[in-house]
XYZ file of N, CA and C in Angstrom:
855
model
N 14.809 -70.508 32.437
C 13.905 -71.486 31.584
C 13.800 -70.256 29.983
N 15.274 -71.075 28.485
C 15.028 -69.520 27.877
C 14.122 -70.475 26.613
N 14.115 -69.140 25.748
C 12.562 -69.775 24.912
C 13.912 -69.358 23.650
N 13.866 -69.990 22.660
C 15.233 -68.909 21.417
C 14.625 -68.303 20.258
N 12.967 -68.958 20.454
C 12.660 -68.575 19.637
C 11.399 -67.565 19.694
N 11.373 -66.860 20.816
C 11.095 -65.638 20.846
C 12.124 -64.826 20.960
N 11.643 -63.535 20.667
C 12.557 -62.601 20.992
C 13.557 -62.603 19.247
N 14.625 -62.009 20.004
C 15.738 -61.391 18.694
C 17.242 -60.666 19.623
N 18.113 -61.616 19.037
C 19.473 -60.983 19.297
C 19.500 -59.930 18.913
N 20.683 -59.706 20.027
C 21.182 -57.722 19.844
C 22.414 -58.232 18.807
N 22.420 -56.494 17.429
C 23.855 -57.315 17.185
C 24.596 -56.820 17.344
N 24.647 -56.309 18.549
C 26.274 -55.838 18.516
C 27.455 -57.181 18.567
N 28.321 -56.690 17.847
C 29.250 -57.956 18.418
C 29.242 -58.383 19.868
N 30.044 -57.383 20.265
C 29.789 -57.778 22.059
C 29.145 -58.135 22.957
N 27.773 -57.899 22.641
C 26.735 -58.353 23.337
C 25.633 -59.484 23.355
N 25.140 -59.732 22.087
C 23.995 -60.929 21.363
C 23.064 -61.090 22.457
N 22.853 -59.966 23.411
C 22.261 -60.678 24.577
C 20.644 -60.814 23.265
N 19.711 -61.701 24.228
C 18.451 -62.102 23.925
C 17.411 -61.211 23.878
N 17.017 -60.521 23.712
C 15.963 -59.180 23.668
C 14.355 -59.895 23.139
N 13.694 -59.810 24.439
C 12.017 -60.293 23.668
C 11.217 -59.025 23.294
N 12.196 -58.159 23.777
C 11.326 -56.480 23.391
C 12.560 -55.887 22.252
N 12.613 -56.328 20.787
C 14.078 -56.298 20.615
C 13.364 -54.640 19.935
N 14.697 -53.949 19.847
C 14.165 -52.358 19.139
C 15.530 -52.213 17.323
N 15.006 -51.720 16.409
C 15.119 -51.323 15.582
C 15.539 -50.018 15.136
N 16.964 -49.829 14.900
C 17.782 -48.372 14.430
C 16.951 -47.990 13.057
N 16.514 -46.466 13.403
C 15.850 -46.028 12.278
C 17.382 -45.510 11.009
N 18.150 -45.423 11.259
C 19.402 -45.131 10.562
C 19.723 -46.921 9.869
N 20.097 -47.452 10.715
C 20.416 -48.951 10.083
C 19.973 -50.083 9.937
N 18.856 -50.090 10.139
C 17.936 -50.985 10.672
C 18.293 -52.317 10.319
N 19.037 -51.871 11.905
C 19.435 -53.321 11.963
C 19.267 -53.753 13.552
N 18.966 -54.752 14.531
C 18.469 -55.025 15.516
C 19.642 -54.786 16.713
N 18.487 -54.106 18.199
C 19.074 -53.890 19.211
C 18.682 -54.663 20.067
N 19.474 -54.137 20.930
C 18.904 -54.375 22.884
C 19.002 -52.355 23.278
N 17.923 -52.303 24.070
C 17.900 -51.671 25.408
C 18.798 -50.821 25.190
N 19.950 -51.451 25.682
C 21.627 -50.936 25.712
C 21.969 -50.299 24.830
N 22.159 -51.112 23.311
C 22.757 -50.417 22.264
C 21.480 -50.188 21.764
N 20.273 -49.059 21.630
C 19.451 -48.905 20.280
C 20.496 -47.855 20.056
N 20.817 -46.672 21.425
C 22.119 -45.289 20.968
C 22.623 -45.464 20.038
N 22.417 -44.206 18.674
C 23.515 -44.126 17.414
C 24.768 -44.392 17.990
N 25.622 -43.322 19.522
C 26.523 -43.780 19.769
C 27.118 -44.654 20.407
N 26.144 -46.002 20.825
C 26.309 -46.958 21.516
C 26.672 -48.068 20.349
N 26.143 -48.131 19.458
C 26.227 -49.127 18.392
C 27.369 -48.483 17.365
N 27.762 -46.898 17.261
C 28.389 -46.727 16.293
C 27.553 -46.838 15.289
N 27.137 -46.155 14.569
C 25.926 -46.180 13.197
C 26.687 -45.640 12.720
N 26.662 -46.436 11.197
C 27.420 -45.672 10.147
C 26.574 -44.586 9.341
N 25.042 -44.757 9.747
C 24.177 -44.096 8.965
C 22.930 -43.059 9.917
N 23.940 -43.098 10.395
C 23.375 -41.605 11.692
C 23.034 -40.591 10.937
N 24.432 -40.803 10.060
C 24.786 -38.574 9.155
C 23.559 -38.168 8.226
N 22.653 -39.717 8.245
C 21.372 -39.400 7.806
C 20.236 -38.720 8.404
N 20.170 -39.018 9.848
C 18.953 -38.561 10.511
C 19.989 -37.147 10.972
N 20.727 -36.397 10.455
C 21.379 -35.460 10.643
C 20.684 -34.355 10.730
N 19.583 -33.613 11.511
C 18.564 -32.445 11.227
C 19.112 -30.695 11.272
N 20.518 -31.117 11.299
C 21.334 -29.637 11.721
C 21.399 -28.797 10.344
N 21.018 -27.663 10.099
C 21.214 -26.274 8.578
C 22.179 -25.954 8.368
N 23.589 -26.438 7.433
C 24.559 -25.975 7.494
C 24.918 -24.709 7.026
N 25.552 -23.524 7.374
C 25.090 -21.927 7.420
C 26.927 -22.006 6.372
N 26.331 -21.247 5.450
C 27.809 -20.796 4.801
C 28.680 -20.257 5.387
N 29.647 -20.325 5.173
C 30.730 -19.991 5.975
C 30.962 -18.002 4.905
N 30.896 -17.754 3.615
C 31.302 -16.575 3.354
C 30.715 -15.791 4.047
N 29.134 -15.894 3.719
C 27.149 -15.111 4.035
C 27.104 -15.534 5.472
N 27.951 -16.422 5.624
C 26.144 -16.643 7.233
C 25.278 -17.037 7.043
N 24.308 -17.533 5.793
C 23.133 -17.713 5.259
C 23.010 -19.050 5.395
N 21.836 -19.739 6.131
C 20.970 -20.792 6.924
C 21.091 -21.810 5.139
N 21.640 -22.736 5.035
C 21.176 -23.404 3.677
C 20.377 -24.954 3.876
N 18.934 -24.487 3.761
C 18.095 -25.602 3.681
C 18.519 -27.650 3.030
N 18.240 -28.075 3.758
C 18.840 -29.417 3.272
C 17.068 -30.212 2.279
N 17.492 -31.230 1.483
C 16.332 -32.062 1.354
C 16.943 -33.426 2.150
N 16.365 -34.369 1.951
C 16.184 -35.404 2.345
C 17.218 -36.232 1.828
N 18.528 -36.943 2.002
C 19.567 -37.751 1.275
C 20.986 -36.897 0.744
N 20.553 -35.363 0.654
C 21.789 -34.621 0.690
C 22.956 -34.678 1.184
N 24.113 -34.167 0.770
C 24.769 -34.179 1.342
C 25.659 -32.666 2.214
N 25.420 -31.738 2.900
C 25.613 -30.600 3.549
C 27.010 -29.919 2.887
N 28.552 -30.618 2.931
C 29.476 -30.096 2.155
C 28.840 -29.882 0.247
N 28.028 -31.084 -0.330
C 27.979 -30.543 -1.930
C 27.330 -29.085 -1.699
N 25.996 -29.505 -1.243
C 24.617 -28.352 -1.029
C 25.814 -26.803 -1.000
N 26.786 -27.116 0.376
C 27.288 -25.477 0.939
C 28.079 -25.297 -1.065
N 29.084 -26.219 -1.309
C 29.424 -25.223 -2.541
C 29.088 -25.197 -3.987
N 27.617 -26.211 -3.801
C 26.661 -25.598 -4.856
C 26.105 -23.882 -4.156
N 26.061 -23.494 -3.232
C 25.429 -22.245 -2.698
C 26.324 -21.521 -2.903
N 27.385 -21.695 -2.636
C 28.698 -20.715 -3.233
C 28.536 -20.063 -4.395
N 28.629 -21.145 -5.421
C 29.082 -21.324 -7.120
C 27.965 -20.769 -7.502
N 26.675 -20.338 -6.886
C 25.497 -19.787 -7.797
C 25.057 -18.984 -6.917
N 24.453 -18.675 -5.499
C 23.330 -18.176 -5.005
C 24.539 -17.383 -3.828
N 25.475 -17.562 -3.209
C 26.394 -16.941 -2.078
C 26.615 -15.372 -3.000
N 25.880 -14.328 -1.944
C 26.214 -12.840 -1.888
C 27.587 -12.316 -1.446
N 28.125 -13.281 -1.171
C 29.925 -12.797 -0.612
C 30.323 -12.016 -1.714
N 31.498 -11.183 -1.509
C 32.290 -10.271 -2.399
C 33.745 -11.544 -2.904
N 33.722 -12.363 -1.590
C 34.797 -13.607 -2.430
C 34.132 -14.522 -3.827
N 32.951 -14.762 -3.036
C 31.882 -15.659 -4.424
C 31.321 -15.279 -5.805
N 31.334 -13.517 -5.405
C 31.415 -12.703 -6.355
C 31.968 -12.873 -7.142
N 33.533 -12.449 -6.509
C 34.590 -12.876 -7.572
C 35.079 -13.428 -7.857
N 34.924 -14.869 -7.684
C 35.284 -16.538 -7.834
C 34.554 -16.306 -9.665
N 33.123 -15.990 -9.255
C 32.411 -16.422 -10.429
C 32.386 -15.214 -11.257
N 33.437 -14.078 -11.115
C 33.695 -12.994 -12.488
C 34.357 -13.264 -13.108
N 35.022 -14.270 -12.915
C 36.104 -15.321 -13.050
C 36.029 -16.504 -14.139
N 34.767 -16.629 -14.205
C 34.077 -17.877 -15.077
C 33.275 -17.821 -16.022
N 33.769 -16.630 -16.680
C 32.666 -15.708 -17.706
C 32.656 -16.459 -19.189
N 33.457 -17.338 -19.518
C 33.154 -18.131 -21.012
C 31.976 -18.823 -20.561
N 30.682 -18.422 -21.291
C 29.946 -19.341 -21.208
C 29.856 -20.527 -22.828
N 29.574 -20.877 -22.371
C 29.424 -22.778 -23.590
C 27.873 -22.441 -24.228
N 28.452 -22.406 -25.407
C 27.253 -21.845 -26.129
C 26.518 -22.763 -27.062
N 26.841 -24.376 -26.725
C 25.851 -25.087 -26.801
C 24.571 -25.631 -26.148
N 23.769 -25.354 -27.440
C 22.265 -25.717 -25.998
C 22.204 -26.523 -24.801
N 21.196 -25.786 -23.959
C 21.552 -26.833 -23.020
C 22.573 -26.426 -22.187
N 23.628 -26.253 -22.701
C 24.643 -26.518 -21.294
C 25.534 -25.004 -20.710
N 25.464 -25.114 -19.650
C 26.299 -23.788 -18.724
C 26.821 -24.486 -17.955
N 27.579 -24.692 -18.609
C 29.494 -24.831 -18.111
C 30.110 -23.857 -18.897
N 30.924 -23.024 -17.821
C 31.208 -21.642 -17.731
C 33.420 -22.049 -17.743
N 34.004 -21.640 -18.641
C 35.566 -21.888 -18.130
C 35.881 -21.079 -18.009
N 37.488 -20.472 -17.689
C 38.331 -20.028 -16.869
C 38.695 -19.128 -18.212
N 39.150 -19.635 -19.303
C 39.301 -19.487 -20.396
C 38.491 -19.140 -21.998
N 38.913 -18.611 -22.051
C 38.155 -18.491 -23.765
C 38.436 -19.705 -25.160
N 36.810 -20.368 -24.973
C 37.885 -21.875 -26.254
C 37.473 -21.549 -27.972
N 37.082 -20.771 -28.119
C 36.462 -20.940 -28.973
C 36.811 -21.512 -30.289
N 35.813 -22.208 -31.144
C 35.932 -23.005 -32.271
C 36.489 -22.499 -33.568
N 37.317 -22.809 -34.749
C 37.807 -22.284 -35.364
C 37.220 -21.701 -36.657
N 35.847 -22.599 -36.681
C 35.044 -22.410 -38.106
C 34.236 -20.884 -37.735
N 33.280 -21.226 -36.612
C 32.388 -20.911 -36.337
C 32.956 -19.481 -35.215
N 33.486 -19.884 -34.960
C 33.785 -18.328 -33.843
C 33.178 -18.842 -32.551
N 32.810 -19.551 -32.288
C 31.978 -19.083 -31.144
C 32.880 -20.506 -29.828
N 32.271 -19.622 -28.692
C 32.521 -20.596 -27.430
C 32.375 -21.689 -27.071
N 33.200 -22.188 -26.687
C 32.741 -23.566 -26.063
C 33.209 -24.018 -24.976
N 32.564 -24.883 -24.044
C 33.348 -25.449 -23.414
C 34.101 -26.564 -23.460
N 35.175 -27.300 -22.663
C 35.943 -28.455 -23.047
C 35.072 -29.598 -23.398
N 34.459 -29.618 -22.462
C 33.183 -30.823 -23.454
C 33.125 -30.868 -24.699
N 32.526 -29.341 -24.916
C 32.149 -29.771 -26.219
C 32.626 -28.594 -27.483
N 33.672 -28.591 -26.806
C 35.204 -27.716 -27.826
C 35.161 -28.249 -29.724
N 35.195 -29.594 -29.934
C 35.544 -29.858 -31.058
C 33.938 -29.687 -31.637
N 34.193 -29.833 -32.696
C 33.384 -29.282 -34.067
C 32.800 -30.005 -33.729
N 32.746 -32.242 -34.215
C 31.608 -33.270 -33.768
C 30.830 -33.103 -32.730
N 31.407 -31.959 -31.877
C 30.514 -32.308 -30.371
C 29.667 -31.345 -30.780
N 29.669 -30.412 -30.417
C 28.876 -28.942 -31.012
C 27.852 -28.704 -32.213
N 27.828 -30.061 -33.369
C 27.199 -30.352 -34.476
C 28.076 -28.778 -35.004
N 28.600 -28.681 -35.784
C 29.810 -27.065 -36.165
C 28.509 -26.991 -37.303
N 28.073 -25.694 -37.765
C 27.275 -25.410 -39.367
C 28.994 -24.584 -39.493
N 29.967 -24.181 -39.228
C 30.043 -22.746 -39.748
C 29.981 -21.817 -38.795
N 30.571 -20.722 -39.872
C 30.797 -19.337 -39.508
C 28.663 -19.097 -40.100
N 27.882 -18.237 -38.959
C 26.835 -17.599 -39.294
C 26.292 -18.692 -40.361
N 25.848 -20.445 -40.419
C 25.830 -21.160 -40.041
C 25.432 -22.233 -42.171
N 26.777 -20.800 -42.452
C 27.097 -21.072 -43.906
C 27.843 -22.157 -44.519
N 28.775 -23.344 -43.537
C 28.863 -24.349 -43.775
C 30.235 -24.287 -44.201
N 30.877 -22.697 -44.392
C 32.274 -22.163 -44.707
C 33.239 -21.796 -42.895
N 34.788 -21.764 -43.006
C 35.275 -21.126 -42.315
C 35.937 -19.706 -42.482
N 36.530 -19.181 -41.630
C 36.362 -17.738 -41.765
C 38.232 -17.465 -41.105
N 39.008 -16.411 -41.356
C 39.495 -15.795 -40.361
C 39.009 -14.942 -39.346
N 39.981 -14.671 -38.281
C 39.560 -13.711 -37.279
C 39.574 -12.633 -38.065
N 39.751 -12.095 -38.703
C 40.146 -11.027 -39.656
C 38.615 -10.343 -39.651
N 38.548 -11.753 -41.219
C 37.004 -11.592 -41.516
C 35.855 -11.714 -40.996
N 36.114 -12.646 -39.929
C 34.694 -12.537 -39.229
C 34.663 -11.081 -38.491
N 35.940 -10.253 -37.960
C 35.570 -9.006 -37.215
C 35.401 -8.030 -38.732
N 35.682 -7.909 -39.883
C 35.297 -6.745 -40.762
C 33.483 -7.028 -40.864
N 33.200 -8.305 -40.923
C 31.755 -8.646 -40.948
C 30.752 -8.327 -39.741
N 30.797 -8.494 -38.857
C 30.842 -8.131 -37.357
C 30.205 -6.502 -37.313
N 31.517 -5.613 -37.808
C 31.464 -4.340 -37.935
C 30.506 -4.181 -38.964
N 30.462 -4.263 -39.873
C 29.594 -4.073 -40.711
C 28.134 -4.591 -40.864
N 27.558 -5.417 -39.692
C 26.634 -5.530 -39.339
C 26.166 -5.001 -38.174
N 27.153 -4.803 -37.266
C 26.655 -3.844 -36.072
C 26.650 -2.249 -37.152
N 26.929 -2.498 -37.979
C 27.066 -0.621 -38.506
C 24.957 -0.648 -39.287
N 25.483 -1.593 -39.398
C 23.538 -1.678 -41.029
C 22.498 -1.494 -39.031
N 22.944 -2.475 -38.259
C 22.306 -2.277 -37.394
C 21.328 -0.872 -36.258
N 23.058 -0.526 -36.313
C 22.582 0.640 -35.871
C 22.120 1.870 -36.788
N 22.368 1.919 -37.705
C 21.257 2.870 -39.230
C 20.088 2.033 -39.296
N 20.242 1.187 -39.222
C 18.589 0.514 -39.313
C 17.468 1.175 -38.018
N 18.342 1.287 -36.452
C 17.477 1.530 -35.569
C 17.713 2.718 -35.430
N 18.403 3.807 -36.113
C 18.544 5.174 -36.005
C 16.425 5.392 -36.756
N 16.721 4.921 -37.725
C 15.855 5.360 -38.967
C 14.943 4.335 -38.662
N 13.228 4.927 -38.401
C 12.111 3.405 -38.589
C 12.019 3.178 -39.141
N 12.000 1.916 -39.756
C 10.673 2.051 -41.539
C 9.760 1.738 -40.768
N 8.893 2.104 -42.215
C 7.365 1.650 -41.729
C 6.492 0.506 -42.032
N 5.652 0.308 -42.272
C 5.075 -1.191 -42.775
C 5.094 -1.806 -43.646
N 5.363 -0.421 -44.673
C 5.445 -1.436 -46.176
C 7.076 -0.934 -46.345
N 7.671 -0.999 -45.670
C 9.299 -0.639 -45.890
C 10.135 -1.818 -45.392
N 9.411 -2.104 -44.035
C 9.532 -3.504 -43.636
C 9.453 -5.029 -44.454
N 7.608 -4.186 -45.105
C 7.712 -5.260 -46.247
C 8.552 -6.092 -47.631
N 8.689 -4.663 -47.750
C 10.021 -4.609 -49.097
C 11.745 -4.467 -48.388
N 11.079 -5.266 -47.312
C 13.141 -5.838 -46.692
C 13.197 -6.890 -46.962
N 12.029 -7.558 -46.741
C 12.172 -8.792 -47.154
C 13.231 -9.909 -48.649
N 12.354 -9.339 -49.898
C 13.072 -9.816 -51.334
C 14.500 -8.359 -51.219
N 14.447 -7.620 -50.950
C 16.302 -6.830 -50.842
C 17.094 -7.817 -49.805
N 16.919 -8.660 -48.833
C 17.180 -9.521 -47.487
C 17.882 -10.630 -49.075
N 16.524 -11.082 -49.690
C 16.828 -12.078 -49.887
C 18.037 -11.660 -51.087
N 17.925 -10.700 -52.126
C 18.705 -10.297 -52.969
C 19.553 -10.089 -52.466
N 20.533 -9.461 -51.598
C 22.217 -9.306 -50.685
C 22.267 -10.663 -50.545
N 21.696 -11.649 -50.088
C 22.166 -13.005 -49.703
C 22.128 -13.162 -51.228
N 21.611 -13.799 -51.948
C 21.738 -14.262 -52.926
C 23.069 -13.676 -53.773
N 23.339 -12.623 -53.831
C 24.429 -11.905 -54.374
C 25.076 -12.249 -53.984
N 25.650 -12.523 -52.019
C 26.864 -12.803 -51.460
C 27.110 -14.182 -51.434
N 26.055 -15.006 -52.083
C 26.423 -15.915 -52.446
C 27.338 -16.576 -53.659
N 26.744 -15.780 -54.670
C 27.408 -15.768 -56.399
C 28.606 -14.866 -55.784
N 28.997 -13.940 -55.207
C 30.575 -13.443 -55.143
C 31.390 -14.485 -54.681
N 30.720 -15.273 -53.124
C 31.672 -15.941 -53.023
C 31.961 -17.216 -53.571
N 31.196 -17.797 -54.596
C 30.955 -18.912 -55.866
C 32.713 -18.518 -57.022
N 32.293 -17.065 -57.066
C 33.261 -16.403 -57.984
C 34.328 -16.548 -57.286
N 34.903 -16.310 -55.945
C 36.033 -16.025 -55.873
C 36.759 -17.849 -55.645
N 35.547 -18.232 -55.451
C 36.542 -19.650 -55.240
C 36.848 -20.343 -56.369
N 35.792 -19.721 -57.377
C 36.084 -20.405 -59.006
C 37.563 -19.415 -59.252
N 37.906 -18.996 -58.757
C 39.148 -17.745 -59.315
C 40.203 -18.496 -58.594
N 40.221 -18.862 -56.924
C 41.369 -20.396 -56.285
C 40.987 -20.803 -57.540
N 40.058 -21.644 -57.885
C 40.540 -22.967 -58.497
C 41.330 -22.661 -59.458
N 40.581 -21.934 -60.429
C 41.542 -21.852 -61.420
C 43.130 -21.357 -61.246
N 43.322 -20.454 -60.291
C 44.913 -20.398 -60.181
C 45.811 -21.373 -59.974
N 44.735 -22.640 -59.155
C 46.110 -23.218 -58.211
C 45.776 -24.396 -59.959
N 45.216 -24.435 -60.592
C 44.681 -25.467 -61.585
C 46.179 -24.981 -62.223
N 45.946 -22.878 -62.959
C 47.354 -22.621 -63.668
C 48.354 -22.703 -63.618
N 48.841 -22.669 -62.007
C 49.938 -23.097 -61.148
C 50.417 -24.436 -61.355
N 49.561 -25.469 -61.689
C 49.979 -26.769 -60.957
C 50.697 -27.124 -63.135
N 49.497 -26.409 -64.183
C 50.064 -26.931 -65.323
C 51.440 -26.676 -65.417
N 51.417 -24.786 -64.910
C 52.689 -24.515 -65.662
C 53.996 -25.378 -64.623
N 53.624 -25.580 -63.972
C 54.787 -26.222 -63.038
C 55.068 -27.784 -63.560
N 54.099 -28.287 -63.954
C 54.261 -29.509 -64.641
C 55.285 -29.691 -66.404
N 54.742 -28.721 -67.129
C 55.504 -27.896 -68.559
C 56.462 -27.690 -67.995
N 57.139 -26.764 -67.071
C 58.456 -26.572 -66.738
C 58.827 -28.296 -66.394
N 58.317 -29.572 -65.789
C 59.053 -30.024 -65.019
C 59.530 -31.000 -66.135
N 57.811 -31.486 -67.365
C 58.690 -31.864 -68.118
C 59.366 -31.467 -69.609
N 60.146 -30.515 -69.175
C 61.148 -30.190 -70.637
C 62.389 -30.590 -70.535
N 62.767 -31.210 -71.326
C 63.982 -32.276 -72.228
C 64.324 -33.854 -70.843
N 62.485 -34.028 -70.801
C 62.557 -35.831 -70.024
C 62.032 -36.549 -70.799
N 62.107 -37.830 -70.339
C 61.456 -39.259 -71.421
C 60.479 -39.077 -71.550
N 60.012 -39.881 -72.121
C 58.463 -40.788 -71.772
C 58.284 -41.037 -70.151
N 59.453 -42.417 -70.321
C 59.124 -42.989 -68.513
C 59.612 -41.957 -67.539
N 60.566 -41.237 -67.927
C 60.671 -40.232 -66.782
C 59.484 -39.411 -66.465
N 58.745 -39.280 -67.598
C 57.443 -38.270 -67.418
C 56.137 -39.191 -66.842
N 55.991 -39.688 -67.400
C 55.190 -41.286 -66.234
C 55.905 -41.244 -64.996
N 56.707 -41.550 -64.839
C 57.008 -42.060 -62.966
C 57.168 -40.420 -62.610
N 57.449 -39.189 -62.933
C 57.066 -37.912 -62.076
C 55.323 -37.753 -62.093
N 54.633 -37.988 -63.112
C 53.124 -38.028 -63.484
C 52.599 -38.917 -62.133
N 53.281 -40.031 -61.854
C 52.563 -40.776 -61.072
C 53.467 -40.381 -59.682
N 54.487 -40.062 -59.777
C 54.766 -39.551 -58.162
C 54.067 -38.098 -57.630
N 53.942 -37.518 -58.734
C 52.739 -35.858 -58.289
C 51.619 -36.223 -57.693
N 50.758 -37.388 -58.777
C 49.481 -38.196 -58.255
C 49.352 -38.336 -56.998
N 50.866 -39.437 -56.475
C 50.206 -39.655 -55.087
C 50.417 -38.609 -53.935
N 51.344 -37.530 -54.602
C 51.756 -36.892 -53.606
C 50.775 -35.612 -53.369
N 49.599 -35.574 -54.112
C 48.376 -35.283 -53.897
C 47.258 -35.950 -53.588
N 47.527 -37.160 -53.396
C 46.062 -37.839 -53.012
C 46.819 -37.502 -51.115
N 48.090 -37.930 -50.672
C 48.006 -38.078 -49.680
C 48.231 -36.321 -48.843
N 48.724 -35.556 -49.650
C 48.543 -34.464 -49.043
C 48.173 -33.432 -49.532
N 47.890 -32.015 -48.734
C 46.873 -31.336 -49.160
C 47.517 -29.969 -50.223
N 46.617 -30.024 -51.246
C 47.748 -28.972 -52.435
C 47.691 -27.725 -51.540
N 48.667 -26.948 -51.829
C 49.287 -25.497 -51.531
C 48.741 -24.721 -51.999
N 47.845 -23.444 -51.877
C 47.587 -22.615 -52.772
C 48.697 -21.808 -52.881
N 48.864 -21.152 -53.753
C 49.683 -19.789 -54.598
C 48.675 -19.623 -54.682
N 47.865 -18.277 -53.927
C 47.104 -17.482 -54.512
C 47.862 -15.819 -54.283
N 47.188 -15.760 -55.342
C 47.640 -13.396 -54.746
C 47.209 -12.777 -54.065
N 46.120 -13.355 -53.899
C 45.330 -12.638 -52.759
C 45.488 -13.715 -51.736
N 45.610 -12.835 -50.309
C 45.727 -13.421 -48.493
C 44.339 -13.819 -48.506
N 44.207 -15.044 -47.151
C 42.387 -14.851 -47.241
C 41.662 -14.023 -46.532
N 42.456 -12.451 -45.650
C 42.030 -11.755 -45.226
C 41.417 -10.680 -46.415
N 42.664 -10.393 -47.276
C 42.250 -9.291 -48.139
C 40.885 -10.231 -49.266
N 41.096 -11.867 -49.072
C 39.988 -11.725 -49.866
C 38.254 -11.662 -48.697
N 38.449 -11.653 -47.969
C 37.082 -11.860 -46.946
C 36.962 -10.113 -46.824
N 37.693 -9.242 -47.102
C 37.834 -7.899 -46.989
C 36.687 -7.593 -48.246
N 37.572 -8.073 -49.131
C 36.558 -7.777 -50.386
C 35.608 -8.623 -50.933
N 35.292 -9.261 -50.115
C 33.771 -10.393 -49.836
C 32.847 -9.156 -48.958
N 33.487 -9.114 -47.956
C 32.682 -7.734 -46.648
C 32.096 -7.274 -47.949
N 33.148 -5.672 -48.589
C 32.956 -4.937 -49.380
C 31.819 -4.968 -50.417
N 31.674 -6.046 -51.107
C 30.926 -6.001 -52.766
C 29.752 -6.520 -51.828
N 29.276 -7.348 -50.333
C 28.394 -7.634 -50.325
C 27.658 -6.264 -49.710
N 28.410 -5.366 -49.368
C 28.013 -4.135 -48.549
C 27.388 -3.160 -49.793
N 28.004 -3.373 -50.405
C 27.679 -2.523 -52.646
C 26.822 -3.384 -52.906
N 26.428 -4.384 -52.946
C 25.188 -5.330 -53.486
C 24.226 -4.633 -53.172
N 24.067 -4.451 -51.387
C 23.013 -4.330 -50.706
C 21.899 -2.926 -51.071
N 23.586 -2.071 -51.049
C 22.974 -0.535 -51.190
C 22.355 -0.471 -52.236
N 23.453 -0.908 -53.330
C 22.466 -1.348 -54.931
C 20.760 -1.972 -54.590
N 20.782 -2.716 -53.981
C 19.364 -3.251 -53.907
C 19.139 -2.230 -53.496
N 18.955 -1.545 -52.776
C 18.273 -0.591 -51.522
C 18.093 0.447 -53.186
N 18.987 0.719 -53.641
C 18.359 2.307 -54.436
C 17.292 1.093 -55.645
N 17.727 0.476 -56.188
C 17.190 0.001 -57.092
C 15.643 -0.641 -56.028
N 15.251 -0.856 -54.861
C 13.958 -0.613 -54.393
C 13.037 0.690 -54.330
N 14.391 2.425 -53.738
C 13.819 2.829 -53.813
C 12.636 3.649 -55.139
N 13.707 3.336 -56.100
C 13.569 3.401 -57.669
C 11.866 3.374 -57.673
N 11.692 1.469 -57.460
C 10.904 0.641 -57.548
C 9.640 1.452 -56.773
N 10.003 1.904 -55.786
C 8.724 2.421 -54.897
C 8.372 3.895 -55.407
N 9.382 4.564 -56.192
C 8.899 6.501 -56.357
C 7.926 5.499 -57.981
N 8.844 5.155 -58.657
C 7.744 4.588 -59.763
C 6.051 4.854 -59.770
N 6.384 2.925 -58.489
C 4.586 3.088 -58.209
C 3.781 4.023 -57.884
N 4.425 5.021 -56.854
C 3.768 6.308 -56.080
C 3.268 7.159 -57.538
N 4.625 7.083 -58.405
C 3.809 7.851 -59.748
C 2.730 7.389 -60.753
N 2.793 6.020 -60.763
C 1.875 5.406 -61.489
C 0.839 5.322 -60.446
N 0.580 5.392 -59.608
C -1.136 5.787 -58.664
C -1.007 7.308 -58.888
N 0.024 7.756 -59.479
C -0.958 9.548 -58.918
C -1.380 9.914 -60.350
N -0.867 9.020 -61.910
C -0.711 9.345 -62.639
C -2.658 8.154 -62.777
N -2.945 7.651 -62.352
C -3.734 6.775 -62.209
C -5.111 7.709 -61.846
N -4.588 7.949 -60.564
C -5.845 9.275 -59.663
C -5.838 10.125 -60.848
N -4.952 11.247 -61.808
C -5.137 12.411 -62.272
C -6.214 11.819 -63.816
N -6.042 10.270 -64.301
C -6.913 10.531 -65.057
C -8.314 9.985 -64.930
């Protein structure tokens, strides 16, 4: 006599036995009889989750601990990329030395990918200006050539070496703040002067070309040529016809900044000397 409402049927497709003491597989959560409860007997597809074997790194022979749900192959690959101390793994990590400058990004690329505007290295994901919120060279909002950036870096490194060799006192450090502000304002003024000179040279060149083109033409031809010139200026960026190249202007700007900072230091020394003389005269009186 059978009681179909009691017990459960085995989920093995070729068994379907009604078992009054059914068992559930702890990996796939299906019901099986006593003959098919083992992983191998019912070909359990989730049995890898219950595999408690510890994988070993093939390069350094170090056991790699796994957490619940982690895949062994992925953890071994992550160990080789970051923590493996074998010689092949170290050589592989040395190749990928171009770290992304984006805050929070730890990706390293095989080749350097530098931004033409700020001259920082980025990964392929953050290589565009909009992706890394580019603020220009040293947060100035302006782009600069490679030679100009190298000249400014050399100038800053030389200043850093000279400042580290001579340790300033507290009063000198306090007086250095207005000096830096003065040098920064002077550099901004020099940059504005260079931009004004470029604009004036471009305007003069355009006016001369227009006068030469208008010689011996009627009013209708002059008007048609002016309309054509305005359309070409709106569709294409104006070409720069300057006497100085971008590298020479950057070099002149760096020299002007150095001269302005030297003048500010001399002015600060004269002010300090005058204050000390005034203090001495007050003490004598």
